[in-house]
Tab-separated table of C-alpha atoms in Angstrom:
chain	number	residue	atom	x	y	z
A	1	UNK	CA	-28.531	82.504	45.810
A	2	UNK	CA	-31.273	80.401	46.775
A	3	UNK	CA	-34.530	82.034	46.082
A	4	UNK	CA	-36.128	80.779	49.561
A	5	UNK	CA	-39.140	82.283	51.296
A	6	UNK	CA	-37.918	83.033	54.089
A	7	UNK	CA	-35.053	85.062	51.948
A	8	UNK	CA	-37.790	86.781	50.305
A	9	UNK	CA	-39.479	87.926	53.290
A	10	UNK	CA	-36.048	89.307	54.136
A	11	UNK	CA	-37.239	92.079	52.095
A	12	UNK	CA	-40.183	92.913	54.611
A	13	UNK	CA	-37.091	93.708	55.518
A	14	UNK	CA	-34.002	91.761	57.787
A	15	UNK	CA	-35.883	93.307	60.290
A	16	UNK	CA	-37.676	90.487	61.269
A	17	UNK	CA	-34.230	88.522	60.777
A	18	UNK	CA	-32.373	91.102	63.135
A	19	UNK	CA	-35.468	92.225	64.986
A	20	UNK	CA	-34.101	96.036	64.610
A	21	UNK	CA	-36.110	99.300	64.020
A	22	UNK	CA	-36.152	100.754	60.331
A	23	UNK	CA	-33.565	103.589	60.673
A	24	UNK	CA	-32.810	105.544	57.355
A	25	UNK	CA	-28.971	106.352	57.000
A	26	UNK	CA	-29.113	106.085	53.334
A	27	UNK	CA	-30.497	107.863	50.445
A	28	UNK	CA	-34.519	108.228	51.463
A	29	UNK	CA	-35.107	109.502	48.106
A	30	UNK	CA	-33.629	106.401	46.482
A	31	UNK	CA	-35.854	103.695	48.410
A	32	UNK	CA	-39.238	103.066	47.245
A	33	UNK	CA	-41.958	103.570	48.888
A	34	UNK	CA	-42.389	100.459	51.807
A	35	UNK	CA	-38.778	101.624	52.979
A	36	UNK	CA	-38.992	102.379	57.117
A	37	UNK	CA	-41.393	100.318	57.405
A	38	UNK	CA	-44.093	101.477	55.499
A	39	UNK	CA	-46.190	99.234	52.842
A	40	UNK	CA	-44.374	97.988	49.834
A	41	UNK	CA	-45.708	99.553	46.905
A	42	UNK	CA	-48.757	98.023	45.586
A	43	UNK	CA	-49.978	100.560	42.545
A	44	UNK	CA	-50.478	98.602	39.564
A	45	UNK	CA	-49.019	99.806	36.517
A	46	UNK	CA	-49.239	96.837	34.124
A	47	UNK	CA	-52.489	95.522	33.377
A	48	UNK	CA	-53.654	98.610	31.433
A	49	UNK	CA	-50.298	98.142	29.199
A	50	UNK	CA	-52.188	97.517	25.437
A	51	UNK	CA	-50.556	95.251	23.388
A	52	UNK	CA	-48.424	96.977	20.609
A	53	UNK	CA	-48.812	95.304	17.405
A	54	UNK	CA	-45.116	96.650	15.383
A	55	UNK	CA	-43.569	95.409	18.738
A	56	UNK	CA	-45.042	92.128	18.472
A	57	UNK	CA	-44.293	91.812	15.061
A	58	UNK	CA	-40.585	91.106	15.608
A	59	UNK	CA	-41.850	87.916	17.696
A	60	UNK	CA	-40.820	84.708	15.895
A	61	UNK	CA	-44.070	83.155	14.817
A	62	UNK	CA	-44.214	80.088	16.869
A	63	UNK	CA	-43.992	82.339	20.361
A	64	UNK	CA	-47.155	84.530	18.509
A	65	UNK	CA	-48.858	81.414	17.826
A	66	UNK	CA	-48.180	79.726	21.032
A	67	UNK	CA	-48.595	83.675	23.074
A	68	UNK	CA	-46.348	82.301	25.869
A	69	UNK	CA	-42.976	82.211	27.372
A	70	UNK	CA	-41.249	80.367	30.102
A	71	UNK	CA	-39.432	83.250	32.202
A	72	UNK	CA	-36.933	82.093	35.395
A	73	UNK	CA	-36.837	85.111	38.158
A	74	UNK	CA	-34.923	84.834	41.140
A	75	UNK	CA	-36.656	86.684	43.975
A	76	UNK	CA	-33.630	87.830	46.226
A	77	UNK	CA	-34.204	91.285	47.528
A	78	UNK	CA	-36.001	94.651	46.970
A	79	UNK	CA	-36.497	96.566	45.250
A	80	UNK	CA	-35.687	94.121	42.050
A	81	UNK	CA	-37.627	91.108	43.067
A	82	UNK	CA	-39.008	89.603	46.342
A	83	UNK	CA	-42.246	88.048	47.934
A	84	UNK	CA	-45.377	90.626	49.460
A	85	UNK	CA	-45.708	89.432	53.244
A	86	UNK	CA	-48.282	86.848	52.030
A	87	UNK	CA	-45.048	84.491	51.174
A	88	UNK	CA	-46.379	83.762	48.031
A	89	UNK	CA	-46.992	87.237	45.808
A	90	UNK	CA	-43.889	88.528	43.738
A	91	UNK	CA	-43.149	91.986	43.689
A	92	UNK	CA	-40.371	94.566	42.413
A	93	UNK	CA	-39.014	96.443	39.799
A	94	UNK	CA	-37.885	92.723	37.932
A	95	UNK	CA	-41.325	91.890	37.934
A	96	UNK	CA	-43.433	94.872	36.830
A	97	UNK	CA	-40.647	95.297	33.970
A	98	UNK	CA	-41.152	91.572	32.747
A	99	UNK	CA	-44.483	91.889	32.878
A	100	UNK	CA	-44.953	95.077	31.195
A	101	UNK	CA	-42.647	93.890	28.177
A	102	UNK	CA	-45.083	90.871	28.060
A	103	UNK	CA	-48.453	92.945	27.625
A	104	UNK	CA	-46.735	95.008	24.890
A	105	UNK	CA	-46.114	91.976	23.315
A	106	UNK	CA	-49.275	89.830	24.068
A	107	UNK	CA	-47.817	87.161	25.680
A	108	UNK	CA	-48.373	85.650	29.056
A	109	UNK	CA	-45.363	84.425	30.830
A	110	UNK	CA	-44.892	81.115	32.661
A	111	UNK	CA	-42.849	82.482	35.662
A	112	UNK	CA	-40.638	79.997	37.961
A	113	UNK	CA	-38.368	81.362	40.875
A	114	UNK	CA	-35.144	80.137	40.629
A	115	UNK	CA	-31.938	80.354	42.280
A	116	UNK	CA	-29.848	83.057	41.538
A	117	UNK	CA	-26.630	80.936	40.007
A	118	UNK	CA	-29.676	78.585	38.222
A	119	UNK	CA	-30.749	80.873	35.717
A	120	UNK	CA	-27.892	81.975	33.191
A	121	UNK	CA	-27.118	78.038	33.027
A	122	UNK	CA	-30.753	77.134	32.349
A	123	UNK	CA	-31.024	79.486	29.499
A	124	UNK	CA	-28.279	77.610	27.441
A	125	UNK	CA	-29.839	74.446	28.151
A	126	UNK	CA	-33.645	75.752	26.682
A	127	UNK	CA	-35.288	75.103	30.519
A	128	UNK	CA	-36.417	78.711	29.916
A	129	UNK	CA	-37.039	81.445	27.390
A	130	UNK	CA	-35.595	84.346	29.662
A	131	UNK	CA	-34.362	85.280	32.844
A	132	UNK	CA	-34.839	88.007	35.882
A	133	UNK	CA	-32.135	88.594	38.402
A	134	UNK	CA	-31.229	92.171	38.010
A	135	UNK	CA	-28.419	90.755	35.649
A	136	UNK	CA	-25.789	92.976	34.908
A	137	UNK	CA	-24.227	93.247	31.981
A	138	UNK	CA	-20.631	91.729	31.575
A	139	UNK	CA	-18.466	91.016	28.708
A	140	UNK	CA	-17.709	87.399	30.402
A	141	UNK	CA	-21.779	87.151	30.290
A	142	UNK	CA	-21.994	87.991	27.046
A	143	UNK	CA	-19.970	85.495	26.322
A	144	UNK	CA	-22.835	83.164	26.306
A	145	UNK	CA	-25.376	85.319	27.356
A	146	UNK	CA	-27.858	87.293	25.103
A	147	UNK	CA	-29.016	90.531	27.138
A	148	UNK	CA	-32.169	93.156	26.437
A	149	UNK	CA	-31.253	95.966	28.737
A	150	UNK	CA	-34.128	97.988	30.774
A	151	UNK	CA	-32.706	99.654	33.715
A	152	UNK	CA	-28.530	100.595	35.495
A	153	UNK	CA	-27.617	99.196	38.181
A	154	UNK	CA	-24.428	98.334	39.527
A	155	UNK	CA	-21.919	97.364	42.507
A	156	UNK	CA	-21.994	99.457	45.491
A	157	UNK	CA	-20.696	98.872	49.407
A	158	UNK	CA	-22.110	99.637	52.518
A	159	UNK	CA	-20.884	99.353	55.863
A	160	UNK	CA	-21.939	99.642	59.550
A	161	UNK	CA	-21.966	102.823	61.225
A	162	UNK	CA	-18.813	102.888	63.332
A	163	UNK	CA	-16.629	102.000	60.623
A	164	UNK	CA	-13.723	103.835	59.601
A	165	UNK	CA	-14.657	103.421	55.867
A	166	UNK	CA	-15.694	106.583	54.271
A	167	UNK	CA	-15.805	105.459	50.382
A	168	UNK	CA	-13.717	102.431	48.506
A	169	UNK	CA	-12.748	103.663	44.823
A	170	UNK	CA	-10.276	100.788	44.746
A	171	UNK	CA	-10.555	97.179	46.038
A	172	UNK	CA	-7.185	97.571	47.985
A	173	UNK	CA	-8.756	99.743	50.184
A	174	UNK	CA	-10.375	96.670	51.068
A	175	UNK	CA	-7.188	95.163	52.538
A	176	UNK	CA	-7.427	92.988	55.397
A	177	UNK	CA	-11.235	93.292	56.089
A	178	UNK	CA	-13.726	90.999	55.546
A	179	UNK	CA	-16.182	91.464	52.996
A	180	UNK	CA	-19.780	89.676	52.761
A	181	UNK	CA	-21.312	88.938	49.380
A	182	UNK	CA	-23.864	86.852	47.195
A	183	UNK	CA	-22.387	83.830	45.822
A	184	UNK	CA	-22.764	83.582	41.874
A	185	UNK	CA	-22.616	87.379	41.572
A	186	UNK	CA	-20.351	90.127	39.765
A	187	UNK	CA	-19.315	91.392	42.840
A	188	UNK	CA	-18.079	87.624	44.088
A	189	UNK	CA	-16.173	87.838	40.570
A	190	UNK	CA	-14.940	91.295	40.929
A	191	UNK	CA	-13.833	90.524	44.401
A	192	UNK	CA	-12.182	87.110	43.461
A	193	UNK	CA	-10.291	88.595	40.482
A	194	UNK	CA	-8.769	91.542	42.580
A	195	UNK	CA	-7.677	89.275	45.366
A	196	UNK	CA	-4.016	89.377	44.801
A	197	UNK	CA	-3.694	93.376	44.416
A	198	UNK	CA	-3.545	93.471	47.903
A	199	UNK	CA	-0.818	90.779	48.353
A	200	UNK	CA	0.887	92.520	46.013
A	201	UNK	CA	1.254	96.132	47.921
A	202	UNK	CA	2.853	93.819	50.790
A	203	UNK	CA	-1.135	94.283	52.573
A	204	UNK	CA	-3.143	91.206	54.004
A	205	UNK	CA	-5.294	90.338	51.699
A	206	UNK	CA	-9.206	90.762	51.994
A	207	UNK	CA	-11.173	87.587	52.546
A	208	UNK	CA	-14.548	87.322	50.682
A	209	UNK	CA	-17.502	85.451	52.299
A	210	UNK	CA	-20.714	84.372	50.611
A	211	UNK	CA	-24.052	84.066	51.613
A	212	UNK	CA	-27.206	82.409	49.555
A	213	UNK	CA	-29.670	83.848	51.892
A	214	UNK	CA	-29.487	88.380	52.228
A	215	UNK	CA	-30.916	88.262	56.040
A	216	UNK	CA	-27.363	85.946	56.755
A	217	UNK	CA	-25.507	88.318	54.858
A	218	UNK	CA	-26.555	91.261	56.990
A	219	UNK	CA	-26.392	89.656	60.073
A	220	UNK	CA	-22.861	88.998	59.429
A	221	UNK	CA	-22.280	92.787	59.495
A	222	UNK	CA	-24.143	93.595	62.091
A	223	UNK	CA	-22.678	91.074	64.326
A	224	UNK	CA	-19.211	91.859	63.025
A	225	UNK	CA	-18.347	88.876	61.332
A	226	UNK	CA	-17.811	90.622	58.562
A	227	UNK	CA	-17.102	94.425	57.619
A	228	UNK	CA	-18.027	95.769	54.135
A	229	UNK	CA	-20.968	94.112	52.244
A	230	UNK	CA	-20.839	94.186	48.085
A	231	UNK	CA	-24.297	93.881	46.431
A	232	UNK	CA	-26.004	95.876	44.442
A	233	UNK	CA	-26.621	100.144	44.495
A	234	UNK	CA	-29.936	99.976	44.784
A	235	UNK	CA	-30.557	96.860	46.630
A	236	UNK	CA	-28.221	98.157	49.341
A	237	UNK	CA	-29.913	101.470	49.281
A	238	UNK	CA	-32.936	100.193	50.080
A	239	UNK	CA	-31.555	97.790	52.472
A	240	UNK	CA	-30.134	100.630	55.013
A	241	UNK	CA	-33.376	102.381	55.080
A	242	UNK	CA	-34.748	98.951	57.053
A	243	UNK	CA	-31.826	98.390	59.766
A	244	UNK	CA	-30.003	100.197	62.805
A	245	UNK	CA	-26.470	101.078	62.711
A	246	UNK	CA	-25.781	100.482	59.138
A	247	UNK	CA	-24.730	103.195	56.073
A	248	UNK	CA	-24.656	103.235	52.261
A	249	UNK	CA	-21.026	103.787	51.688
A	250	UNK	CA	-20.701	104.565	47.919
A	251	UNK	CA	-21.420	103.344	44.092
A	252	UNK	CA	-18.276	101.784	42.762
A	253	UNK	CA	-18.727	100.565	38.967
A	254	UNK	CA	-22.427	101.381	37.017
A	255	UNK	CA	-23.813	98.282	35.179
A	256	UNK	CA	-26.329	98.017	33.105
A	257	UNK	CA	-29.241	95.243	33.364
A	258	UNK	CA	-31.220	93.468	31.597
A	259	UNK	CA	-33.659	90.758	30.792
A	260	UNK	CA	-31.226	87.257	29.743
A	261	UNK	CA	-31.717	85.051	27.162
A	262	UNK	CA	-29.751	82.320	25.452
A	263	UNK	CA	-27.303	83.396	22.970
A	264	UNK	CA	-28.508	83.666	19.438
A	265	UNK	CA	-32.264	84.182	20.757
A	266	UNK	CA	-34.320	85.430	18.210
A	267	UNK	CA	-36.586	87.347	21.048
A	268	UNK	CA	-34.162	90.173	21.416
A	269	UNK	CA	-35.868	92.494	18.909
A	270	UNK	CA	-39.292	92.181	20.410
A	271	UNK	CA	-38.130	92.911	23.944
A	272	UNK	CA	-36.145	95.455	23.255
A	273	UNK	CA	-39.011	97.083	21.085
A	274	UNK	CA	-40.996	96.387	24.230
A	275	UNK	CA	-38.940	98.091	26.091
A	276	UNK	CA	-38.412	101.337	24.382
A	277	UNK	CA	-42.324	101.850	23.778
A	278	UNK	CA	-42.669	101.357	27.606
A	279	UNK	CA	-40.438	104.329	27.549
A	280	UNK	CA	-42.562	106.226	25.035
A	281	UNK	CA	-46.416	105.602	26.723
A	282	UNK	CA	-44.966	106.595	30.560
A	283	UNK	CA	-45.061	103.355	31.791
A	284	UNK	CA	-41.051	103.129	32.454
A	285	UNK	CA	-41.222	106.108	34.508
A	286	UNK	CA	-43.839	104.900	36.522
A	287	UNK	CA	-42.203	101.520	37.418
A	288	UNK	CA	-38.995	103.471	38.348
A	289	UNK	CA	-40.749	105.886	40.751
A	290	UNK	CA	-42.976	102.716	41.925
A	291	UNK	CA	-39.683	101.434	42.985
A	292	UNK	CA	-37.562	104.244	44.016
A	293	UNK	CA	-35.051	103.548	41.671
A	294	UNK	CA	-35.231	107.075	39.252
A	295	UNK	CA	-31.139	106.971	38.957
A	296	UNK	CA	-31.400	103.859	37.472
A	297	UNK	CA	-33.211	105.098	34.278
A	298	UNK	CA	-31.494	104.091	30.826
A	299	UNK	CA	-31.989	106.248	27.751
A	300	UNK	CA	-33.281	103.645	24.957
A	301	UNK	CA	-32.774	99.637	25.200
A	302	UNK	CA	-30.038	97.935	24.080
A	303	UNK	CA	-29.006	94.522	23.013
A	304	UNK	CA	-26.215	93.302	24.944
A	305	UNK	CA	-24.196	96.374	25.033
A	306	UNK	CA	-20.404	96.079	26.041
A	307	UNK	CA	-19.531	96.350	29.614
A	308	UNK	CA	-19.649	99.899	30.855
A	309	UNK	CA	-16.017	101.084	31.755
């Protein structure tokens, strides 16, 4: 997706884009804070992170010595990553969780937005150390993909309100609608690789659109262009407590996230260290309720854990 401004600012929320009134039909309890129209969270809960020394240990010595890192972060939509209504100031739960890592581990990260379908590449070809994008974690990823997880996410749907959709537990329910996603995604893979089920039950099949900027996306359901959008749980939970007329439908597959790096990186260890003592001083908990996103706790950091099932 490209990581535009005026996408970012989506996140103040399609509002602007659709000029609607913030009408919760989702989850309230599972949008942070600025949901209906309130101000995005602003409570800092980094900068008093002290560095911890065993974590930093399992640094390779040249990133100690040099006490920097070049991170990507593709600033799509809340509550993972997005710009404050300045247009310039990055905010979510991406962001406070890079961060945070980087204070436990006394470094000071170079951060570049980047498109969405940019980063995973980039990290092969050593443009960057790491990568944000609420990534989730796929065996095809892992593939060529080194992963440090930190929160669960997943692939959800949600619809507007005078559809006859109730839930979709399998993609052939999806049969002969029209169903708006991100380009570069899981869910344009999941939907691309289940495209013949439907054909194959004698059904028309489902058509798949993309979209690189979220405010297109949603106006495509709203106007009717398009009937089901696939993105991510908590990115479409927070996404229905900013418009009219449009419903969380239902979580469909759990995924975990995590930070990216190029296969064979050698900064796995430290981040996931990082990680798991952000769990043990509070600070994990206190990003997830910054954020709204409580459901998306994980027990302990992993390194690129298989797919969840």
């Amino acid at each position: 997706m490209p990581a535009t401004r005026h996408t970012a600012v989506f996140t103040l929320i399609t509002v602007a884009a659709l000029t609607l009134t913030a009408c919760g039909s989702g989850d309230p309890a599972a949008a942070p804070a600025g949901a209906g129209g309130s101000a995005i969270p602003a409570t800092d809960v980094v900068s008093d992170i002290p560095k911890d020394d065993a974590a930093a240990a399992l640094l390779p010595e040249d990133v100690r010595k040099a006490g920097t890192l070049r991170i990507a972060a593709y600033a799509g939509a809340p509550p993972s990553a997005f710009y404050r209504e300045d247009g310039t100031t990055l905010a979510g739960a991406d962001i406070d969780f890079a961060d945070a890592a980087a204070r436990v581990l006394g470094l000071e990260l170079k951060r570049e937005v980047a498109s969405f379908e940019a980063i995973l590449p980039a990290l092969g070809s050593g443009k960057y150390d790491l990568g944000t994008g609420n990534f989730g974690v796929t065996d095809d990823r892992r593939k060529t993909i080194d992963f440090v997880t930190y929160i669960n996410d997943g692939q959800g749907f949600a619809v507007r309100e005078d559809s006859d959709l109730k839930e979709v537990t399998d993609l052939t329910q999806l049969c002969g609608l029209t169903v708006a996603t991100a380009a570069g995604t899981t869910f344009e893979v999941t939907l691309e690789k289940n495209l013949s089920r439907c054909a194959a039950t004698g059904r028309e099949p489902y058509r798949v659109k993309t979209y690189g900027d979220p405010s297109a996306l949603w106006i495509s359901l709203q106007q009717g262009r398009t009937d089901v959008v696939m993105s991510t749980i908590n990115g479409l939970r927070y996404a229905v407590t900013q418009q009219e007329n449009v419903r969380f439908l239902n979580e469909f597959k759990r995924l975990d996230v995590g930070f990216a790096f190029a296969k064979g990186t050698p900064l796995a260890p430290a981040f996931q260290a990082a990680v798991n003592e952000l769990k043990a001083d509070g600070t994990y908990d206190r990003i997830l309720k910054k954020w709204g996103i409580t459901q998306s706790g994980i027990a302990e950091s992993q390194i690129s854990p298989p797919e969840l099932k």
